[in-house]
XYZ file of N, CA and C in Angstrom:
258
model
N 66.409 -23.449 158.657
C 66.010 -24.063 157.411
C 65.037 -23.121 156.695
N 65.177 -23.018 155.399
C 64.325 -22.143 154.597
C 63.180 -22.956 154.019
N 61.978 -22.456 154.180
C 60.793 -23.119 153.645
C 60.869 -23.151 152.124
N 60.553 -24.283 151.528
C 60.645 -24.424 150.070
C 59.610 -23.593 149.331
N 58.587 -23.104 150.024
C 57.561 -22.292 149.373
C 57.891 -20.796 149.370
N 58.988 -20.394 150.005
C 59.334 -18.976 150.024
C 59.922 -18.559 148.690
N 60.027 -17.272 148.495
C 60.571 -16.751 147.249
C 62.054 -16.431 147.377
N 62.655 -16.741 148.506
C 64.064 -16.456 148.713
C 64.915 -17.484 147.977
N 65.840 -17.002 147.169
C 66.776 -17.885 146.475
C 68.157 -17.603 147.040
N 68.885 -18.646 147.382
C 70.193 -18.482 147.984
C 71.250 -18.993 147.017
N 72.224 -18.144 146.732
C 73.362 -18.513 145.898
C 74.491 -17.547 146.225
N 75.712 -17.933 145.907
C 76.840 -17.040 146.152
C 77.793 -17.092 144.971
N 78.511 -16.013 144.793
C 79.508 -15.940 143.737
C 80.654 -15.057 144.197
N 81.875 -15.514 143.986
C 83.051 -14.756 144.388
C 83.855 -14.449 143.130
N 84.091 -13.163 142.894
C 84.848 -12.730 141.721
C 85.422 -11.344 141.983
N 86.180 -10.832 141.022
C 86.812 -9.523 141.191
C 85.827 -8.376 141.071
N 84.783 -8.540 140.260
C 83.800 -7.470 140.095
C 82.414 -7.980 140.460
N 81.511 -7.034 140.739
C 80.140 -7.410 141.075
C 79.440 -8.063 139.882
N 79.752 -7.609 138.683
C 79.140 -8.189 137.485
C 79.540 -9.647 137.327
N 80.822 -9.951 137.493
C 81.291 -11.334 137.367
C 80.692 -12.220 138.456
N 80.631 -11.717 139.680
C 80.032 -12.486 140.773
C 78.548 -12.714 140.514
N 77.868 -11.710 139.971
C 76.445 -11.846 139.656
C 76.219 -12.860 138.544
N 77.123 -12.913 137.580
C 77.003 -13.917 136.523
C 77.098 -15.326 137.097
N 77.979 -15.515 138.060
C 78.099 -16.819 138.723
C 76.802 -17.154 139.446
N 76.240 -16.172 140.156
C 74.993 -16.387 140.899
C 73.855 -16.739 139.947
N 73.687 -15.977 138.866
C 72.584 -16.246 137.941
C 72.777 -17.557 137.185
N 74.014 -17.945 136.918
C 74.264 -19.255 136.311
C 73.851 -20.361 137.271
N 74.159 -20.194 138.561
C 73.739 -21.165 139.575
C 72.222 -21.243 139.657
N 71.548 -20.078 139.674
C 70.085 -20.065 139.734
C 69.471 -20.693 138.487
N 70.104 -20.498 137.352
C 69.605 -21.092 136.107
C 69.656 -22.620 136.186
N 70.699 -23.145 136.805
C 70.836 -24.592 136.962
C 69.897 -25.145 138.029
N 69.492 -24.312 138.989
C 68.679 -24.768 140.116
C 67.177 -24.619 139.919
N 66.721 -24.255 138.761
C 65.274 -24.231 138.585
C 64.700 -23.022 137.897
N 65.534 -22.161 137.350
C 65.052 -21.006 136.592
C 65.721 -21.036 135.212
N 65.387 -22.030 134.383
C 66.115 -22.197 133.122
C 65.794 -21.163 132.052
N 64.614 -20.547 132.092
C 64.207 -19.657 131.000
C 64.285 -18.177 131.342
N 63.835 -17.802 132.525
C 63.843 -16.398 132.940
C 64.422 -16.295 134.347
N 65.017 -15.151 134.661
C 65.553 -14.988 136.014
C 64.426 -14.850 137.034
N 64.700 -15.193 138.288
C 63.683 -14.984 139.322
C 63.480 -13.490 139.547
N 62.364 -13.082 140.150
C 62.190 -11.664 140.482
C 63.375 -11.185 141.322
N 63.964 -10.059 140.926
C 65.218 -9.615 141.523
C 65.137 -8.149 141.937
N 65.692 -7.845 143.113
C 65.832 -6.476 143.599
C 67.313 -6.255 143.885
N 67.853 -5.121 143.424
C 69.265 -4.841 143.674
C 69.447 -3.399 144.121
N 70.661 -3.108 144.560
C 70.997 -1.740 144.934
C 71.399 -0.968 143.675
N 71.803 0.254 143.836
C 72.153 1.083 142.696
C 73.575 0.918 142.207
N 74.312 -0.030 142.769
C 75.718 -0.170 142.434
C 75.927 -0.630 140.997
N 75.066 -1.451 140.489
C 75.190 -1.887 139.100
C 75.798 -3.267 138.966
N 75.790 -3.764 137.756
C 76.351 -5.068 137.468
C 75.327 -6.181 137.437
N 74.239 -6.037 138.182
C 73.223 -7.087 138.248
C 72.490 -7.200 136.914
N 72.050 -6.078 136.373
C 71.300 -6.093 135.113
C 72.160 -6.675 133.987
N 73.419 -6.259 133.919
C 74.313 -6.766 132.883
C 74.507 -8.274 133.010
N 74.611 -8.758 134.243
C 74.770 -10.196 134.466
C 73.510 -10.958 134.063
N 72.336 -10.399 134.371
C 71.078 -11.047 133.978
C 70.987 -11.156 132.458
N 71.344 -10.085 131.757
C 71.286 -10.099 130.292
C 72.297 -11.096 129.735
N 73.480 -11.168 130.335
C 74.501 -12.098 129.854
C 74.064 -13.552 130.016
N 73.445 -13.883 131.144
C 73.064 -15.270 131.422
C 71.730 -15.641 130.775
N 70.725 -14.777 130.885
C 69.377 -15.106 130.423
C 68.966 -14.407 129.123
N 69.700 -13.390 128.700
C 69.303 -12.606 127.535
C 69.328 -13.411 126.244
N 68.549 -12.939 125.292
C 68.494 -13.590 123.981
C 68.679 -12.540 122.895
N 69.315 -12.945 121.806
C 69.445 -12.069 120.649
C 68.098 -12.063 119.941
N 67.511 -10.885 119.702
C 66.196 -10.843 119.053
C 66.273 -11.355 117.618
N 65.175 -11.889 117.094
C 65.184 -12.373 115.713
C 65.348 -11.216 114.730
N 65.890 -11.525 113.582
C 66.095 -10.528 112.533
C 64.752 -10.124 111.949
N 64.527 -8.818 111.838
C 63.237 -8.318 111.353
C 63.190 -8.162 109.844
N 64.307 -8.368 109.168
C 64.322 -8.259 107.715
C 64.862 -6.937 107.212
N 65.095 -5.983 108.097
C 65.612 -4.677 107.695
C 66.824 -4.328 108.537
N 67.795 -3.691 107.913
C 68.971 -3.241 108.638
C 69.941 -4.367 108.948
N 70.801 -4.106 109.899
C 71.816 -5.091 110.295
C 71.201 -6.209 111.130
N 71.886 -7.328 111.136
C 71.473 -8.434 111.998
C 71.715 -8.049 113.457
N 70.786 -8.323 114.353
C 71.022 -8.025 115.774
C 72.069 -8.975 116.344
N 72.984 -8.433 117.142
C 74.034 -9.263 117.734
C 74.069 -9.164 119.256
N 73.432 -8.132 119.817
C 73.459 -7.945 121.267
C 72.269 -8.632 121.930
N 72.540 -9.275 123.059
C 71.463 -9.891 123.831
C 70.582 -8.807 124.437
N 69.293 -9.086 124.527
C 68.324 -8.143 125.078
C 67.604 -8.789 126.261
N 67.200 -7.990 127.266
C 66.422 -8.553 128.378
C 65.025 -8.935 127.921
N 64.422 -9.891 128.627
C 63.062 -10.314 128.314
C 62.039 -9.312 128.810
N 60.919 -9.222 128.115
C 59.866 -8.289 128.510
C 59.144 -8.741 129.779
N 59.203 -10.032 130.100
C 58.497 -10.555 131.267
C 59.370 -10.610 132.524
N 60.586 -10.085 132.468
C 61.470 -10.094 133.627
C 60.966 -9.124 134.681
N 61.152 -9.494 135.946
C 60.787 -8.631 137.068
C 62.075 -8.224 137.781
N 62.516 -6.996 137.515
C 63.769 -6.498 138.074
C 63.554 -5.090 138.610
N 63.960 -4.872 139.845
C 63.825 -3.573 140.493
C 65.196 -3.144 140.991
N 65.596 -1.927 140.634
C 66.845 -1.371 141.132
C 66.498 -0.212 142.049
N 66.895 -0.329 143.311
C 66.558 0.675 144.317
C 67.787 1.535 144.608
N 67.645 2.845 144.415
C 68.740 3.779 144.647
C 68.306 4.779 145.708
N 69.126 4.933 146.748
C 68.797 5.905 147.804
C 69.427 7.234 147.492
């Protein structure tokens, strides 16, 4: 049994790519208690995790009044994400 005070979050996602599986995982975590920002996350160098976080939790920045309207989601400044590459 996992202590409820630990920082370990358990979720699983099965898909054809790591990005799609990660989107399933982050959608599950969003429903389980992280509605606004993703939990602190550490990943390997394979990729797909950051893109999934931006897809699920990212927000389109407000229009600044100059240039084109922003259309791409951006990561939050308060996110804690570490990618470890050996």
